[in-house]
PDB file of C-alpha atoms and ligand atoms in Angstrom:
ATOM      1  CA  MET A   1      -7.536 -14.277 -30.521  1.00 52.00           C
ATOM      2  CA  GLN A   2      -5.700 -12.901 -27.506  1.00 56.00           C
ATOM      3  CA  LEU A   3      -2.606 -14.802 -26.419  1.00 64.00           C
ATOM      4  CA  ALA A   4      -2.185 -14.915 -22.646  1.00 69.00           C
ATOM      5  CA  GLY A   5       1.379 -14.314 -21.442  1.00 73.00           C
ATOM      6  CA  PRO A   6       2.927 -16.118 -18.495  1.00 88.00           C
ATOM      7  CA  LEU A   7       1.550 -15.049 -15.124  1.00 96.00           C
ATOM      8  CA  GLN A   8       3.799 -12.427 -13.552  1.00 98.00           C
ATOM      9  CA  LEU A   9       3.636 -13.748  -9.993  1.00 98.00           C
ATOM     10  CA  ALA A  10       3.242 -17.485 -10.583  1.00 97.00           C
ATOM     11  CA  GLY A  11       4.277 -19.463  -7.493  1.00 97.00           C
ATOM     12  CA  LYS A  12       4.753 -16.357  -5.336  1.00 98.00           C
ATOM     13  CA  ILE A  13       3.333 -15.739  -1.875  1.00 98.00           C
ATOM     14  CA  ALA A  14       2.398 -12.109  -1.162  1.00 99.00           C
ATOM     15  CA  LEU A  15       1.481 -10.366   2.076  1.00 99.00           C
ATOM     16  CA  ILE A  16      -0.550  -7.215   1.399  1.00 99.00           C
ATOM     17  CA  THR A  17      -1.195  -4.855   4.298  1.00 99.00           C
ATOM     18  CA  GLY A  18      -4.339  -2.761   4.225  1.00 98.00           C
ATOM     19  CA  GLY A  19      -5.707  -5.279   1.728  1.00 98.00           C
ATOM     20  CA  GLY A  20      -9.275  -4.769   2.881  1.00 98.00           C
ATOM     21  CA  SER A  21      -9.906  -1.555   0.954  1.00 98.00           C
ATOM     22  CA  GLY A  22      -8.924   0.757  -1.888  1.00 98.00           C
ATOM     23  CA  ILE A  23      -5.492   0.196  -3.402  1.00 98.00           C
ATOM     24  CA  GLY A  24      -4.790  -2.842  -1.185  1.00 99.00           C
ATOM     25  CA  ARG A  25      -7.951  -4.606  -2.327  1.00 98.00           C
ATOM     26  CA  ALA A  26      -7.193  -3.845  -5.980  1.00 98.00           C
ATOM     27  CA  ALA A  27      -3.654  -5.185  -5.494  1.00 99.00           C
ATOM     28  CA  SER A  28      -4.928  -8.347  -3.771  1.00 99.00           C
ATOM     29  CA  LEU A  29      -7.167  -9.056  -6.756  1.00 98.00           C
ATOM     30  CA  LEU A  30      -4.468  -8.224  -9.325  1.00 98.00           C
ATOM     31  CA  PHE A  31      -1.646 -10.131  -7.610  1.00 98.00           C
ATOM     32  CA  ALA A  32      -3.927 -13.191  -7.285  1.00 98.00           C
ATOM     33  CA  ARG A  33      -4.907 -12.927 -10.974  1.00 98.00           C
ATOM     34  CA  GLU A  34      -1.173 -12.940 -11.758  1.00 98.00           C
ATOM     35  CA  GLY A  35      -0.727 -16.234  -9.895  1.00 98.00           C
ATOM     36  CA  ALA A  36       0.231 -15.163  -6.366  1.00 98.00           C
ATOM     37  CA  ARG A  37      -1.327 -16.640  -3.260  1.00 98.00           C
ATOM     38  CA  VAL A  38      -2.253 -13.645  -1.153  1.00 99.00           C
ATOM     39  CA  MET A  39      -2.431 -13.031   2.603  1.00 99.00           C
ATOM     40  CA  VAL A  40      -4.648 -10.015   3.171  1.00 99.00           C
ATOM     41  CA  LEU A  41      -3.693  -8.198   6.375  1.00 99.00           C
ATOM     42  CA  ASP A  42      -5.977  -5.498   7.722  1.00 98.00           C
ATOM     43  CA  SER A  43      -7.055  -3.948  11.010  1.00 98.00           C
ATOM     44  CA  ASP A  44     -10.629  -4.259   9.700  1.00 98.00           C
ATOM     45  CA  ALA A  45     -11.334  -7.992   9.687  1.00 98.00           C
ATOM     46  CA  ALA A  46     -14.667  -7.747   7.847  1.00 98.00           C
ATOM     47  CA  ASP A  47     -13.123  -5.777   4.969  1.00 98.00           C
ATOM     48  CA  ALA A  48     -10.175  -8.197   4.777  1.00 98.00           C
ATOM     49  CA  GLU A  49     -12.544 -11.150   4.636  1.00 98.00           C
ATOM     50  CA  ALA A  50     -14.561  -9.434   1.902  1.00 98.00           C
ATOM     51  CA  THR A  51     -11.383  -9.053  -0.181  1.00 98.00           C
ATOM     52  CA  VAL A  52     -10.622 -12.760   0.250  1.00 98.00           C
ATOM     53  CA  THR A  53     -14.141 -13.603  -0.956  1.00 98.00           C
ATOM     54  CA  LEU A  54     -13.606 -11.445  -4.061  1.00 98.00           C
ATOM     55  CA  VAL A  55     -10.248 -13.124  -4.789  1.00 98.00           C
ATOM     56  CA  LYS A  56     -11.840 -16.565  -4.474  1.00 98.00           C
ATOM     57  CA  GLU A  57     -14.742 -15.544  -6.724  1.00 98.00           C
ATOM     58  CA  GLN A  58     -12.224 -14.811  -9.487  1.00 97.00           C
ATOM     59  CA  GLY A  59     -10.592 -18.232  -8.933  1.00 97.00           C
ATOM     60  CA  GLY A  60      -7.608 -17.089  -6.857  1.00 98.00           C
ATOM     61  CA  ASP A  61      -6.185 -18.254  -3.544  1.00 98.00           C
ATOM     62  CA  ALA A  62      -6.151 -15.923  -0.530  1.00 98.00           C
ATOM     63  CA  ALA A  63      -6.590 -15.829   3.228  1.00 98.00           C
ATOM     64  CA  PHE A  64      -6.797 -12.983   5.706  1.00 98.00           C
ATOM     65  CA  VAL A  65      -5.240 -12.055   8.999  1.00 98.00           C
ATOM     66  CA  HIS A  66      -6.587  -9.457  11.411  1.00 98.00           C
ATOM     67  CA  ALA A  67      -3.689  -7.308  12.645  1.00 98.00           C
ATOM     68  CA  SER A  68      -2.500  -3.749  13.042  1.00 98.00           C
ATOM     69  CA  VAL A  69       0.747  -2.905  11.261  1.00 98.00           C
ATOM     70  CA  SER A  70       1.716  -0.644  14.180  1.00 98.00           C
ATOM     71  CA  ASP A  71       1.675  -3.525  16.684  1.00 98.00           C
ATOM     72  CA  SER A  72       4.925  -5.478  16.567  1.00 98.00           C
ATOM     73  CA  SER A  73       3.644  -8.716  18.097  1.00 98.00           C
ATOM     74  CA  GLN A  74       0.548  -8.745  15.875  1.00 98.00           C
ATOM     75  CA  VAL A  75       2.732  -8.263  12.783  1.00 99.00           C
ATOM     76  CA  GLN A  76       5.094 -11.029  13.915  1.00 98.00           C
ATOM     77  CA  ARG A  77       2.133 -13.392  14.335  1.00 98.00           C
ATOM     78  CA  ALA A  78       0.712 -12.364  10.942  1.00 98.00           C
ATOM     79  CA  VAL A  79       3.986 -13.175   9.167  1.00 98.00           C
ATOM     80  CA  ALA A  80       4.231 -16.531  10.969  1.00 98.00           C
ATOM     81  CA  HIS A  81       0.624 -17.271   9.994  1.00 98.00           C
ATOM     82  CA  THR A  82       1.382 -16.447   6.346  1.00 98.00           C
ATOM     83  CA  VAL A  83       4.332 -18.839   6.222  1.00 98.00           C
ATOM     84  CA  GLN A  84       2.348 -21.527   8.021  1.00 98.00           C
ATOM     85  CA  ARG A  85      -0.617 -21.141   5.644  1.00 98.00           C
ATOM     86  CA  PHE A  86       1.250 -20.826   2.328  1.00 98.00           C
ATOM     87  CA  GLY A  87       4.718 -22.281   3.070  1.00 98.00           C
ATOM     88  CA  ALA A  88       6.875 -19.245   2.154  1.00 98.00           C
ATOM     89  CA  LEU A  89       6.878 -15.455   1.712  1.00 98.00           C
ATOM     90  CA  HIS A  90       8.278 -13.648  -1.338  1.00 98.00           C
ATOM     91  CA  ILE A  91       6.459 -10.310  -1.594  1.00 99.00           C
ATOM     92  CA  LEU A  92       5.526  -7.728   1.031  1.00 99.00           C
ATOM     93  CA  PHE A  93       3.323  -4.868  -0.141  1.00 99.00           C
ATOM     94  CA  ASN A  94       3.390  -2.282   2.654  1.00 99.00           C
ATOM     95  CA  ASN A  95       0.190  -0.526   1.648  1.00 98.00           C
ATOM     96  CA  ALA A  96      -1.749   0.089   4.898  1.00 98.00           C
ATOM     97  CA  GLY A  97      -2.072   3.754   5.703  1.00 98.00           C
ATOM     98  CA  VAL A  98      -4.177   6.398   7.379  1.00 98.00           C
ATOM     99  CA  SER A  99      -4.702  10.091   6.724  1.00 95.00           C
ATOM    100  CA  GLY A 100      -5.439  12.955   9.094  1.00 91.00           C
ATOM    101  CA  LEU A 101      -9.093  13.255   8.009  1.00 87.00           C
ATOM    102  CA  GLY A 102      -8.843  17.047   8.098  1.00 85.00           C
ATOM    103  CA  ARG A 103      -7.134  17.187  11.504  1.00 91.00           C
ATOM    104  CA  ASP A 104      -3.545  17.092  10.110  1.00 91.00           C
ATOM    105  CA  GLY A 105      -3.510  20.817   9.341  1.00 90.00           C
ATOM    106  CA  ALA A 106      -1.964  23.794  11.147  1.00 94.00           C
ATOM    107  CA  VAL A 107       0.980  22.716  13.274  1.00 96.00           C
ATOM    108  CA  ALA A 108      -0.191  24.609  16.367  1.00 95.00           C
ATOM    109  CA  THR A 109      -3.435  22.658  16.490  1.00 95.00           C
ATOM    110  CA  LEU A 110      -2.187  19.266  15.277  1.00 95.00           C
ATOM    111  CA  ALA A 111      -2.768  16.920  18.227  1.00 96.00           C
ATOM    112  CA  GLU A 112       0.145  14.773  19.376  1.00 96.00           C
ATOM    113  CA  SER A 113      -2.208  11.774  19.328  1.00 97.00           C
ATOM    114  CA  ASP A 114      -2.939  12.350  15.598  1.00 96.00           C
ATOM    115  CA  TRP A 115       0.788  12.772  14.862  1.00 97.00           C
ATOM    116  CA  ASP A 116       1.579   9.521  16.710  1.00 98.00           C
ATOM    117  CA  ARG A 117      -1.260   7.601  15.022  1.00 97.00           C
ATOM    118  CA  ILE A 118      -0.302   8.678  11.488  1.00 98.00           C
ATOM    119  CA  ILE A 119       3.450   8.123  11.947  1.00 98.00           C
ATOM    120  CA  GLY A 120       2.682   4.875  13.803  1.00 98.00           C
ATOM    121  CA  VAL A 121       0.736   3.327  10.923  1.00 98.00           C
ATOM    122  CA  ASN A 122       2.323   4.914   7.841  1.00 98.00           C
ATOM    123  CA  LEU A 123       6.008   4.819   8.842  1.00 98.00           C
ATOM    124  CA  THR A 124       6.495   2.611  11.922  1.00 99.00           C
ATOM    125  CA  GLY A 125       4.130   0.108  10.289  1.00 99.00           C
ATOM    126  CA  VAL A 126       6.436  -0.178   7.263  1.00 99.00           C
ATOM    127  CA  PHE A 127       9.405  -0.689   9.606  1.00 99.00           C
ATOM    128  CA  LEU A 128       7.624  -3.367  11.678  1.00 99.00           C
ATOM    129  CA  CYS A 129       6.277  -5.304   8.692  1.00 99.00           C
ATOM    130  CA  SER A 130       9.703  -5.228   7.039  1.00 99.00           C
ATOM    131  CA  LYS A 131      11.449  -6.222  10.285  1.00 98.00           C
ATOM    132  CA  HIS A 132       9.283  -9.312  10.722  1.00 99.00           C
ATOM    133  CA  ALA A 133       8.872 -10.255   7.047  1.00 99.00           C
ATOM    134  CA  VAL A 134      12.505  -9.988   5.946  1.00 99.00           C
ATOM    135  CA  PRO A 135      13.722 -13.147   7.720  1.00 98.00           C
ATOM    136  CA  ALA A 136      10.892 -15.112   6.043  1.00 98.00           C
ATOM    137  CA  ILE A 137      11.643 -13.574   2.609  1.00 98.00           C
ATOM    138  CA  LYS A 138      15.347 -14.406   3.016  1.00 98.00           C
ATOM    139  CA  LYS A 139      14.418 -17.986   3.897  1.00 98.00           C
ATOM    140  CA  SER A 140      12.303 -18.159   0.726  1.00 98.00           C
ATOM    141  CA  GLY A 141      15.337 -17.269  -1.409  1.00 98.00           C
ATOM    142  CA  GLY A 142      14.628 -13.560  -1.875  1.00 98.00           C
ATOM    143  CA  GLY A 143      11.817 -11.440  -3.218  1.00 98.00           C
ATOM    144  CA  ALA A 144      10.506  -7.917  -3.244  1.00 99.00           C
ATOM    145  CA  ILE A 145       9.140  -5.298  -0.886  1.00 99.00           C
ATOM    146  CA  VAL A 146       6.949  -2.516  -2.238  1.00 99.00           C
ATOM    147  CA  ASN A 147       6.272   0.401   0.108  1.00 99.00           C
ATOM    148  CA  THR A 148       3.615   3.061  -0.251  1.00 98.00           C
ATOM    149  CA  ALA A 149       4.721   6.668  -0.200  1.00 98.00           C
ATOM    150  CA  SER A 150       2.660   9.499  -1.712  1.00 98.00           C
ATOM    151  CA  ILE A 151       2.911  12.686  -3.720  1.00 98.00           C
ATOM    152  CA  ALA A 152       2.833  14.214  -0.220  1.00 97.00           C
ATOM    153  CA  ALA A 153       6.448  13.015   0.107  1.00 97.00           C
ATOM    154  CA  GLN A 154       7.433  14.968  -3.012  1.00 96.00           C
ATOM    155  CA  VAL A 155       5.721  18.341  -2.781  1.00 96.00           C
ATOM    156  CA  ALA A 156       4.631  20.460   0.191  1.00 95.00           C
ATOM    157  CA  MET A 157       0.986  19.864   1.052  1.00 93.00           C
ATOM    158  CA  HIS A 158      -1.210  21.011   3.910  1.00 89.00           C
ATOM    159  CA  THR A 159      -0.408  17.946   5.986  1.00 95.00           C
ATOM    160  CA  HIS A 160       2.505  17.617   8.404  1.00 96.00           C
ATOM    161  CA  ALA A 161       2.226  14.154   9.946  1.00 97.00           C
ATOM    162  CA  TYR A 162       1.102  12.469   6.722  1.00 97.00           C
ATOM    163  CA  SER A 163       3.818  14.163   4.629  1.00 97.00           C
ATOM    164  CA  ALA A 164       6.535  13.394   7.189  1.00 98.00           C
ATOM    165  CA  SER A 165       5.425   9.756   7.368  1.00 98.00           C
ATOM    166  CA  LYS A 166       5.544   9.368   3.592  1.00 98.00           C
ATOM    167  CA  GLY A 167       8.883  11.202   3.292  1.00 98.00           C
ATOM    168  CA  GLY A 168      10.190   8.733   5.849  1.00 98.00           C
ATOM    169  CA  VAL A 169       8.921   5.848   3.714  1.00 98.00           C
ATOM    170  CA  VAL A 170      10.912   7.094   0.691  1.00 98.00           C
ATOM    171  CA  HIS A 171      14.144   7.142   2.684  1.00 98.00           C
ATOM    172  CA  LEU A 172      13.430   3.885   4.520  1.00 98.00           C
ATOM    173  CA  THR A 173      12.937   2.353   1.061  1.00 99.00           C
ATOM    174  CA  MET A 174      16.466   3.386   0.034  1.00 98.00           C
ATOM    175  CA  SER A 175      18.170   2.216   3.237  1.00 98.00           C
ATOM    176  CA  LEU A 176      16.322  -1.113   3.177  1.00 99.00           C
ATOM    177  CA  ALA A 177      17.202  -1.560  -0.498  1.00 99.00           C
ATOM    178  CA  LYS A 178      20.884  -1.105   0.324  1.00 98.00           C
ATOM    179  CA  GLU A 179      20.841  -3.543   3.242  1.00 98.00           C
ATOM    180  CA  LEU A 180      18.821  -6.216   1.470  1.00 98.00           C
ATOM    181  CA  ALA A 181      20.311  -6.181  -2.051  1.00 98.00           C
ATOM    182  CA  PRO A 182      22.895  -8.889  -1.181  1.00 98.00           C
ATOM    183  CA  TYR A 183      19.987 -11.152  -0.179  1.00 98.00           C
ATOM    184  CA  ASN A 184      18.207 -10.820  -3.526  1.00 98.00           C
ATOM    185  CA  ILE A 185      15.476  -8.696  -1.979  1.00 99.00           C
ATOM    186  CA  ARG A 186      14.540  -5.588  -3.964  1.00 99.00           C
ATOM    187  CA  VAL A 187      12.865  -2.730  -2.101  1.00 99.00           C
ATOM    188  CA  ASN A 188      10.966  -0.023  -3.966  1.00 99.00           C
ATOM    189  CA  ALA A 189       8.097   2.359  -3.320  1.00 99.00           C
ATOM    190  CA  ILE A 190       5.167   3.782  -5.199  1.00 98.00           C
ATOM    191  CA  ALA A 191       4.040   7.374  -4.728  1.00 98.00           C
ATOM    192  CA  PRO A 192       0.370   7.551  -5.704  1.00 98.00           C
ATOM    193  CA  GLY A 193      -1.349  10.779  -6.587  1.00 98.00           C
ATOM    194  CA  TYR A 194      -5.019  11.386  -5.832  1.00 98.00           C
ATOM    195  CA  THR A 195      -6.739   8.022  -6.109  1.00 98.00           C
ATOM    196  CA  ASP A 196     -10.437   7.270  -5.743  1.00 98.00           C
ATOM    197  CA  THR A 197     -10.538   5.192  -2.570  1.00 98.00           C
ATOM    198  CA  PRO A 198     -12.502   5.305   0.705  1.00 95.00           C
ATOM    199  CA  MET A 199      -9.493   7.155   2.210  1.00 96.00           C
ATOM    200  CA  LEU A 200      -9.637   9.968  -0.332  1.00 95.00           C
ATOM    201  CA  ARG A 201     -13.416  10.202   0.019  1.00 95.00           C
ATOM    202  CA  HIS A 202     -13.270  10.237   3.857  1.00 92.00           C
ATOM    203  CA  ALA A 203     -15.925   7.562   3.359  1.00 89.00           C
ATOM    204  CA  LYS A 204     -15.627   6.001   6.811  1.00 86.00           C
ATOM    205  CA  SER A 205     -15.995   9.308   8.620  1.00 88.00           C
ATOM    206  CA  GLY A 206     -19.486   9.928   7.308  1.00 87.00           C
ATOM    207  CA  ALA A 207     -18.767  12.444   4.512  1.00 92.00           C
ATOM    208  CA  THR A 208     -21.834  12.976   2.333  1.00 95.00           C
ATOM    209  CA  ARG A 209     -21.854  11.787  -1.262  1.00 95.00           C
ATOM    210  CA  GLU A 210     -22.060  15.414  -2.462  1.00 96.00           C
ATOM    211  CA  TRP A 211     -19.001  16.412  -0.376  1.00 95.00           C
ATOM    212  CA  GLN A 212     -17.061  13.417  -1.734  1.00 96.00           C
ATOM    213  CA  GLU A 213     -17.911  14.205  -5.364  1.00 96.00           C
ATOM    214  CA  GLU A 214     -16.927  17.865  -4.927  1.00 96.00           C
ATOM    215  CA  ARG A 215     -13.605  16.824  -3.316  1.00 96.00           C
ATOM    216  CA  LEU A 216     -12.850  14.456  -6.197  1.00 97.00           C
ATOM    217  CA  ARG A 217     -13.796  17.150  -8.735  1.00 98.00           C
ATOM    218  CA  ILE A 218     -11.327  19.602  -7.168  1.00 97.00           C
ATOM    219  CA  MET A 219      -8.554  16.997  -7.060  1.00 97.00           C
ATOM    220  CA  ALA A 220      -9.194  16.016 -10.674  1.00 98.00           C
ATOM    221  CA  GLY A 221      -8.827  19.702 -11.577  1.00 98.00           C
ATOM    222  CA  GLN A 222      -5.402  19.796  -9.894  1.00 97.00           C
ATOM    223  CA  THR A 223      -4.194  16.772 -11.880  1.00 98.00           C
ATOM    224  CA  PRO A 224      -2.837  17.281 -15.435  1.00 98.00           C
ATOM    225  CA  LEU A 225      -4.594  14.172 -16.771  1.00 98.00           C
ATOM    226  CA  GLY A 226      -7.838  15.771 -15.598  1.00 98.00           C
ATOM    227  CA  ARG A 227      -9.041  12.991 -13.321  1.00 98.00           C
ATOM    228  CA  VAL A 228      -8.117  11.138 -10.145  1.00 98.00           C
ATOM    229  CA  GLY A 229      -6.568   7.677 -10.393  1.00 98.00           C
ATOM    230  CA  HIS A 230      -8.324   4.331 -10.056  1.00 98.00           C
ATOM    231  CA  PRO A 231      -7.018   1.910  -7.397  1.00 98.00           C
ATOM    232  CA  HIS A 232      -6.174  -0.676 -10.084  1.00 98.00           C
ATOM    233  CA  GLU A 233      -3.858   1.848 -11.793  1.00 98.00           C
ATOM    234  CA  ILE A 234      -1.826   2.089  -8.588  1.00 98.00           C
ATOM    235  CA  ALA A 235      -1.988  -1.679  -8.072  1.00 98.00           C
ATOM    236  CA  ARG A 236      -0.494  -2.200 -11.547  1.00 98.00           C
ATOM    237  CA  ALA A 237       2.548  -0.113 -10.566  1.00 98.00           C
ATOM    238  CA  ALA A 238       2.948  -2.161  -7.372  1.00 99.00           C
ATOM    239  CA  LEU A 239       2.685  -5.353  -9.442  1.00 98.00           C
ATOM    240  CA  TYR A 240       5.417  -4.126 -11.764  1.00 98.00           C
ATOM    241  CA  LEU A 241       7.815  -3.409  -8.895  1.00 98.00           C
ATOM    242  CA  ALA A 242       6.951  -6.699  -7.162  1.00 98.00           C
ATOM    243  CA  SER A 243       7.487  -8.758 -10.319  1.00 98.00           C
ATOM    244  CA  ASP A 244      10.551  -9.889 -12.251  1.00 98.00           C
ATOM    245  CA  ALA A 245       9.750  -7.195 -14.836  1.00 98.00           C
ATOM    246  CA  ALA A 246      11.532  -4.854 -12.378  1.00 98.00           C
ATOM    247  CA  SER A 247      14.384  -7.284 -11.661  1.00 98.00           C
ATOM    248  CA  PHE A 248      17.117  -4.590 -11.864  1.00 98.00           C
ATOM    249  CA  ILE A 249      15.225  -1.857 -10.002  1.00 98.00           C
ATOM    250  CA  THR A 250      15.773  -1.284  -6.291  1.00 99.00           C
ATOM    251  CA  GLY A 251      15.652   1.722  -3.962  1.00 98.00           C
ATOM    252  CA  HIS A 252      13.384   3.588  -6.385  1.00 98.00           C
ATOM    253  CA  THR A 253      10.163   5.500  -5.740  1.00 98.00           C
ATOM    254  CA  LEU A 254       7.803   5.340  -8.711  1.00 98.00           C
ATOM    255  CA  THR A 255       5.380   8.255  -8.947  1.00 98.00           C
ATOM    256  CA  VAL A 256       1.934   7.297 -10.258  1.00 98.00           C
ATOM    257  CA  ASP A 257       0.028  10.553 -10.156  1.00 98.00           C
ATOM    258  CA  GLY A 258      -1.458  11.614 -13.501  1.00 98.00           C
ATOM    259  CA  GLY A 259       1.250  14.274 -13.733  1.00 98.00           C
ATOM    260  CA  PHE A 260       0.555  16.054 -10.426  1.00 98.00           C
ATOM    261  CA  VAL A 261       4.152  16.373  -9.235  1.00 97.00           C
ATOM    262  CA  PHE A 262       5.910  17.548 -12.417  1.00 95.00           C
ATOM    263  CA  GLN A 263       3.553  20.475 -13.184  1.00 94.00           C
TER     264      GLN A 263
HETATM  265  P1  NAD B 301      -8.101   2.990   2.229  1.00 53.21           P
HETATM  266  O1  NAD B 301      -8.484   3.721   3.468  1.00 53.21           O
HETATM  267  O2  NAD B 301      -9.121   2.711   1.204  1.00 53.21           O
HETATM  268  O3  NAD B 301      -7.383   1.613   2.618  1.00 53.21           O
HETATM  269  C1  NAD B 301      -6.438   1.556   3.650  1.00 53.21           C
HETATM  270  C2  NAD B 301      -6.567   0.211   4.353  1.00 53.21           C
HETATM  271  O4  NAD B 301      -5.577   0.164   5.386  1.00 53.21           O
HETATM  272  C3  NAD B 301      -7.940   0.013   5.039  1.00 53.21           C
HETATM  273  O5  NAD B 301      -8.452  -1.252   4.713  1.00 53.21           O
HETATM  274  C4  NAD B 301      -7.611   0.110   6.518  1.00 53.21           C
HETATM  275  O6  NAD B 301      -8.466  -0.681   7.347  1.00 53.21           O
HETATM  276  C5  NAD B 301      -6.174  -0.401   6.533  1.00 53.21           C
HETATM  277  N1  NAD B 301      -5.464   0.026   7.733  1.00 53.21           N
HETATM  278  C6  NAD B 301      -5.462   1.256   8.312  1.00 53.21           C
HETATM  279  N2  NAD B 301      -4.722   1.234   9.420  1.00 53.21           N
HETATM  280  C7  NAD B 301      -4.235  -0.037   9.536  1.00 53.21           C
HETATM  281  C8  NAD B 301      -3.403  -0.678  10.481  1.00 53.21           C
HETATM  282  N3  NAD B 301      -2.943  -0.010  11.557  1.00 53.21           N
HETATM  283  N4  NAD B 301      -3.093  -1.975  10.302  1.00 53.21           N
HETATM  284  C9  NAD B 301      -3.578  -2.653   9.231  1.00 53.21           C
HETATM  285  N5  NAD B 301      -4.388  -2.111   8.314  1.00 53.21           N
HETATM  286  C10 NAD B 301      -4.707  -0.799   8.465  1.00 53.21           C
HETATM  287  O7  NAD B 301      -6.886   3.856   1.619  1.00 53.21           O
HETATM  288  P2  NAD B 301      -6.112   3.804   0.223  1.00 53.21           P
HETATM  289  O8  NAD B 301      -6.350   5.094  -0.429  1.00 53.21           O
HETATM  290  O9  NAD B 301      -6.356   2.539  -0.507  1.00 53.21           O
HETATM  291  O10 NAD B 301      -4.609   3.867   0.775  1.00 53.21           O
HETATM  292  C11 NAD B 301      -3.646   2.837   0.578  1.00 53.21           C
HETATM  293  C12 NAD B 301      -2.285   3.464   0.708  1.00 53.21           C
HETATM  294  O11 NAD B 301      -2.083   4.407  -0.348  1.00 53.21           O
HETATM  295  C13 NAD B 301      -2.049   4.240   2.003  1.00 53.21           C
HETATM  296  O12 NAD B 301      -0.733   4.025   2.473  1.00 53.21           O
HETATM  297  C14 NAD B 301      -2.216   5.686   1.583  1.00 53.21           C
HETATM  298  O13 NAD B 301      -1.535   6.579   2.442  1.00 53.21           O
HETATM  299  C15 NAD B 301      -1.630   5.624   0.192  1.00 53.21           C
HETATM  300  N6  NAD B 301      -2.010   6.726  -0.697  1.00 53.21           N
HETATM  301  C16 NAD B 301      -3.322   6.909  -1.040  1.00 53.21           C
HETATM  302  C17 NAD B 301      -3.655   7.964  -1.879  1.00 53.21           C
HETATM  303  C18 NAD B 301      -5.085   8.228  -2.324  1.00 53.21           C
HETATM  304  O14 NAD B 301      -5.335   9.270  -2.938  1.00 53.21           O
HETATM  305  N7  NAD B 301      -6.034   7.333  -2.045  1.00 53.21           N
HETATM  306  C19 NAD B 301      -2.643   8.817  -2.366  1.00 53.21           C
HETATM  307  C20 NAD B 301      -1.319   8.601  -1.986  1.00 53.21           C
HETATM  308  C21 NAD B 301      -1.025   7.536  -1.149  1.00 53.21           C
END
C-alpha cells in the first residue's frame, strides 16, 4: 500500500505563464495535482484552453487567460482576473519564453526585431509579470516566484539574444529575492537543460519529424545522462522551489540539465 503524503500546494493559487505548452503545461498539471488552483496564461489561447481541459480531466481546478507577458496592460488584467477568479495569488511561475528559431546566430546578421522580441518575452516579460503580481502576492500574505532561466545563462552558446535574456533572468531573480524577502516572498529560478518540448523541436515552425529526431539525438549526445529532459522533470524542480519544501531558499538558480553544465 502506498501512503499519500500531504499535497505540496494545498490551498495555493498559481499563475503559470506559457502554460499552454511544454514545461508550462507539465507544471500546470503537476501544480494542480499538488492541490493548487491554476491560472494558465498564454499568448496562444487554444493551447491554454487545452491545458485547462487536461487539468480538469485529472480532477484539478484551472482557468486560462489569453495574454502576452510582454504587454504590461495585458499582464495587469491577467493578474486582476486571477485574483477575481480564485480570490488570491501565492505563486507566479514565469515560464513563458521564445527562442530564436535559428535566427539568433551571428551577431552581424541578428535582426534588431528578433533581439527585441526575445528580450521582450524572456526578460521584460519576467519583469512585467513580477511587477503586476507582487502586490497581489503581498496581499495574499506572501508566496513564491519561480523564474525560468536556461543553461544558456551559464555557458556560452551560439545564441546572443536568448543567452542575454536568460542571464538577465538569473540576476533579476537575485535582486527581486533581496527586495521581496521581507514580505515573505521567495524568488528563485530554474535553469533547464535540453528538454523535449515544442520549442526544442521547432515544432511550430514546420520542422520535419526526421529533423526534430536528429536534433534531439545530437542534444542527447551532448548531455552526460545521455538523453534530453522530459517537461515533467523540469516541472518537478519548479514545484520544489514554489513549495514549502524550499522554505529557506531564495535568490537561487537551480540547474536541471542532466549534467550539461558541469562537464
Ligand atoms: P514551448 O514553446 O513548448 O512553450 C512556451 C509557451 O510560452 C508556449 O505555450 C507559448 O505560446 C508561450 N508564449 C510564448 N510567448 C509568449 C508571450 N509573449 N506571452 C505568453 N505566452 C507566451 O517551450 P518550453 O520549452 O516549454 O519553454 C518553457 C520555458 O523554458 C521557456 O522560458 C524556455 O526559454 C525555457 N527553457 C526551455 C528549454 C528546452 O530545452 N525546452 C531549455 C532551457 C530553458
